[in-house]
Amino acid sequence: MMTNRKEAIFAMLAATSIGAIWSGPLPFHGSRAMSYFVKFLDPKIIIALDHFQDEGEEYDQFDKIVSAAK
């Protein structure tokens, strides 16, 4: 759950280099949609940003990530 940034590309390349499947729901999706993605994919590892900034506005993702991972 990462924004379009270089770290997302690095994480995707690392994951696919070991044969993992990469799926990147955008953090702008609500917690319900992110929960659906997590349950559908049943991931072993989640790589996510806990917060990010877009057009000067700060977004805190920590609670969404925790609720989606449950």
PDB file of C-alpha atoms in Angstrom:
ATOM      1  CA  MET A   1       0.000   0.000   0.000  1.00  0.00           C
ATOM      2  CA  MET A   2       2.196   2.690  -1.354  1.00  0.00           C
ATOM      3  CA  THR A   3       1.868   5.825  -3.376  1.00  0.00           C
ATOM      4  CA  ASN A   4       3.523   6.166  -6.772  1.00  0.00           C
ATOM      5  CA  ARG A   5       7.103   6.674  -5.634  1.00  0.00           C
ATOM      6  CA  LYS A   6      10.528   5.184  -6.154  1.00  0.00           C
ATOM      7  CA  GLU A   7      10.272   3.069  -2.980  1.00  0.00           C
ATOM      8  CA  ALA A   8       7.234   1.293  -4.452  1.00  0.00           C
ATOM      9  CA  ILE A   9       9.234   0.435  -7.565  1.00  0.00           C
ATOM     10  CA  PHE A  10      12.141  -0.873  -5.459  1.00  0.00           C
ATOM     11  CA  ALA A  11       9.762  -2.984  -3.350  1.00  0.00           C
ATOM     12  CA  MET A  12       8.028  -4.359  -6.460  1.00  0.00           C
ATOM     13  CA  LEU A  13      11.347  -5.273  -8.093  1.00  0.00           C
ATOM     14  CA  ALA A  14      12.562  -6.953  -4.898  1.00  0.00           C
ATOM     15  CA  ALA A  15       9.332  -8.925  -4.513  1.00  0.00           C
ATOM     16  CA  THR A  16       9.174 -10.103  -8.114  1.00  0.00           C
ATOM     17  CA  SER A  17      12.881 -10.998  -8.137  1.00  0.00           C
ATOM     18  CA  ILE A  18      12.189 -13.698  -5.527  1.00  0.00           C
ATOM     19  CA  GLY A  19       9.078 -14.920  -7.336  1.00  0.00           C
ATOM     20  CA  ALA A  20       6.526 -13.142  -5.174  1.00  0.00           C
ATOM     21  CA  ILE A  21       3.304 -11.672  -6.519  1.00  0.00           C
ATOM     22  CA  TRP A  22       3.054  -7.886  -6.293  1.00  0.00           C
ATOM     23  CA  SER A  23      -0.285  -6.180  -5.863  1.00  0.00           C
ATOM     24  CA  GLY A  24      -0.460  -2.508  -5.149  1.00  0.00           C
ATOM     25  CA  PRO A  25      -3.765  -1.105  -3.947  1.00  0.00           C
ATOM     26  CA  LEU A  26      -3.341   2.642  -3.724  1.00  0.00           C
ATOM     27  CA  PRO A  27      -3.506   4.193  -0.266  1.00  0.00           C
ATOM     28  CA  PHE A  28      -6.350   6.466  -1.396  1.00  0.00           C
ATOM     29  CA  HIS A  29      -8.654   3.443  -1.356  1.00  0.00           C
ATOM     30  CA  GLY A  30     -10.706   3.230   1.802  1.00  0.00           C
ATOM     31  CA  SER A  31     -10.014   0.763   4.580  1.00  0.00           C
ATOM     32  CA  ARG A  32     -12.890  -1.416   3.352  1.00  0.00           C
ATOM     33  CA  ALA A  33     -11.325  -1.781  -0.106  1.00  0.00           C
ATOM     34  CA  MET A  34      -7.876  -2.394   1.374  1.00  0.00           C
ATOM     35  CA  SER A  35      -9.349  -5.032   3.702  1.00  0.00           C
ATOM     36  CA  TYR A  36     -10.889  -6.753   0.675  1.00  0.00           C
ATOM     37  CA  PHE A  37      -7.538  -6.758  -1.160  1.00  0.00           C
ATOM     38  CA  VAL A  38      -5.753  -8.237   1.855  1.00  0.00           C
ATOM     39  CA  LYS A  39      -8.348 -10.961   2.431  1.00  0.00           C
ATOM     40  CA  PHE A  40      -8.499 -11.841  -1.270  1.00  0.00           C
ATOM     41  CA  LEU A  41      -4.719 -12.056  -1.732  1.00  0.00           C
ATOM     42  CA  ASP A  42      -3.926 -13.582   1.697  1.00  0.00           C
ATOM     43  CA  PRO A  43      -0.405 -12.088   1.722  1.00  0.00           C
ATOM     44  CA  LYS A  44       2.476 -13.362   3.817  1.00  0.00           C
ATOM     45  CA  ILE A  45       4.119  -9.917   3.907  1.00  0.00           C
ATOM     46  CA  ILE A  46       2.630  -6.442   3.562  1.00  0.00           C
ATOM     47  CA  ILE A  47       4.880  -3.559   2.535  1.00  0.00           C
ATOM     48  CA  ALA A  48       3.185  -0.266   3.305  1.00  0.00           C
ATOM     49  CA  LEU A  49       3.728   3.390   4.100  1.00  0.00           C
ATOM     50  CA  ASP A  50       2.360   4.511   7.446  1.00  0.00           C
ATOM     51  CA  HIS A  51       1.932   8.077   6.195  1.00  0.00           C
ATOM     52  CA  PHE A  52       2.550  10.156   3.098  1.00  0.00           C
ATOM     53  CA  GLN A  53       2.082  13.645   1.746  1.00  0.00           C
ATOM     54  CA  ASP A  54       0.179  14.564  -1.420  1.00  0.00           C
ATOM     55  CA  GLU A  55      -0.106  18.123  -2.694  1.00  0.00           C
ATOM     56  CA  GLY A  56       0.877  19.423   0.729  1.00  0.00           C
ATOM     57  CA  GLU A  57      -1.734  17.396   2.604  1.00  0.00           C
ATOM     58  CA  GLU A  58      -0.563  14.780   5.116  1.00  0.00           C
ATOM     59  CA  TYR A  59      -2.268  11.358   5.119  1.00  0.00           C
ATOM     60  CA  ASP A  60      -1.916   8.954   8.047  1.00  0.00           C
ATOM     61  CA  GLN A  61      -2.390   5.361   6.877  1.00  0.00           C
ATOM     62  CA  PHE A  62      -1.413   3.457  10.013  1.00  0.00           C
ATOM     63  CA  ASP A  63      -4.947   2.710  11.263  1.00  0.00           C
ATOM     64  CA  LYS A  64      -6.094   1.629   7.776  1.00  0.00           C
ATOM     65  CA  ILE A  65      -3.154  -0.746   7.448  1.00  0.00           C
ATOM     66  CA  VAL A  66      -3.718  -2.294  10.868  1.00  0.00           C
ATOM     67  CA  SER A  67      -7.450  -2.799  10.251  1.00  0.00           C
ATOM     68  CA  ALA A  68      -6.818  -4.262   6.775  1.00  0.00           C
ATOM     69  CA  ALA A  69      -4.241  -6.712   8.130  1.00  0.00           C
ATOM     70  CA  LYS A  70      -6.606  -8.171  10.750  1.00  0.00           C
TER      71      LYS A  70
END
